[in-house]
Amino acid sequence: MKTQRPIVSVPSDEEHRVLQFRPRTAMPAGQHRTPHEAMRKDLSRYEREREEPDDFRHRMLANIAAFAFTMALLAVGIWLAMSISHLRRTQDCVLMGRHDCVQIFPPHP
């Protein structure tokens, strides 16, 4: 039985280059950077001053509108799933040959 071997290409100098390891410099005692501070320092070059301050009232209203829209979609999805389930039960009942599948509610006086 033959064994499979990987395809060996001609090695180049780029494949076998050794990189020099440079250890991190230690921070002076008493100075500890949190990950948040380190990230903030790295992202500071992308920050820019805003022309106008944030409108927190508008942001809050937009969040409330998004939440209401999400809840409406959720309600419609639940209603749709329940109506499909009811129709499936009714259809299964009819296909079994039963005649008492649909609930008839008496009229209120």
PDB file of C-alpha atoms in Angstrom, residues 61-103:
ATOM      1  CA  LEU A  61     -35.901  58.267  21.045  1.00  0.00           C
ATOM      2  CA  ALA A  62     -34.234  56.326  18.230  1.00  0.00           C
ATOM      3  CA  ASN A  63     -33.423  53.477  20.644  1.00  0.00           C
ATOM      4  CA  ILE A  64     -37.020  53.399  21.889  1.00  0.00           C
ATOM      5  CA  ALA A  65     -38.321  53.363  18.302  1.00  0.00           C
ATOM      6  CA  ALA A  66     -35.954  50.519  17.394  1.00  0.00           C
ATOM      7  CA  PHE A  67     -37.038  48.560  20.478  1.00  0.00           C
ATOM      8  CA  ALA A  68     -40.735  49.092  19.644  1.00  0.00           C
ATOM      9  CA  PHE A  69     -40.149  47.972  16.046  1.00  0.00           C
ATOM     10  CA  THR A  70     -38.322  44.866  17.267  1.00  0.00           C
ATOM     11  CA  MET A  71     -41.155  44.018  19.671  1.00  0.00           C
ATOM     12  CA  ALA A  72     -43.718  44.504  16.875  1.00  0.00           C
ATOM     13  CA  LEU A  73     -41.762  42.135  14.626  1.00  0.00           C
ATOM     14  CA  LEU A  74     -41.583  39.622  17.460  1.00  0.00           C
ATOM     15  CA  ALA A  75     -45.351  39.849  18.088  1.00  0.00           C
ATOM     16  CA  VAL A  76     -46.132  39.401  14.387  1.00  0.00           C
ATOM     17  CA  GLY A  77     -43.774  36.421  14.229  1.00  0.00           C
ATOM     18  CA  ILE A  78     -45.406  34.744  17.235  1.00  0.00           C
ATOM     19  CA  TRP A  79     -48.896  35.388  15.857  1.00  0.00           C
ATOM     20  CA  LEU A  80     -47.872  33.981  12.477  1.00  0.00           C
ATOM     21  CA  ALA A  81     -46.354  30.845  14.034  1.00  0.00           C
ATOM     22  CA  MET A  82     -49.487  30.245  16.126  1.00  0.00           C
ATOM     23  CA  SER A  83     -51.851  30.717  13.176  1.00  0.00           C
ATOM     24  CA  ILE A  84     -49.793  28.359  11.003  1.00  0.00           C
ATOM     25  CA  SER A  85     -49.845  25.797  13.814  1.00  0.00           C
ATOM     26  CA  HIS A  86     -53.643  26.115  14.144  1.00  0.00           C
ATOM     27  CA  LEU A  87     -54.129  25.753  10.395  1.00  0.00           C
ATOM     28  CA  ARG A  88     -51.875  22.679  10.355  1.00  0.00           C
ATOM     29  CA  ARG A  89     -53.890  21.049  13.157  1.00  0.00           C
ATOM     30  CA  THR A  90     -57.155  21.802  11.334  1.00  0.00           C
ATOM     31  CA  GLN A  91     -55.796  20.448   8.055  1.00  0.00           C
ATOM     32  CA  ASP A  92     -54.537  17.257   9.727  1.00  0.00           C
ATOM     33  CA  CYS A  93     -57.959  16.764  11.307  1.00  0.00           C
ATOM     34  CA  VAL A  94     -59.754  17.196   7.965  1.00  0.00           C
ATOM     35  CA  LEU A  95     -57.334  14.890   6.162  1.00  0.00           C
ATOM     36  CA  MET A  96     -58.046  12.162   8.769  1.00  0.00           C
ATOM     37  CA  GLY A  97     -61.704  12.306   7.693  1.00  0.00           C
ATOM     38  CA  ARG A  98     -63.138  13.833  10.841  1.00  0.00           C
ATOM     39  CA  HIS A  99     -66.076  16.255  10.666  1.00  0.00           C
ATOM     40  CA  ASP A 100     -65.706  18.071  13.980  1.00  0.00           C
ATOM     41  CA  CYS A 101     -62.440  19.858  13.233  1.00  0.00           C
ATOM     42  CA  VAL A 102     -63.465  23.512  13.401  1.00  0.00           C
ATOM     43  CA  GLN A 103     -64.517  24.977  16.719  1.00  0.00           C
TER      44      GLN A 103
END
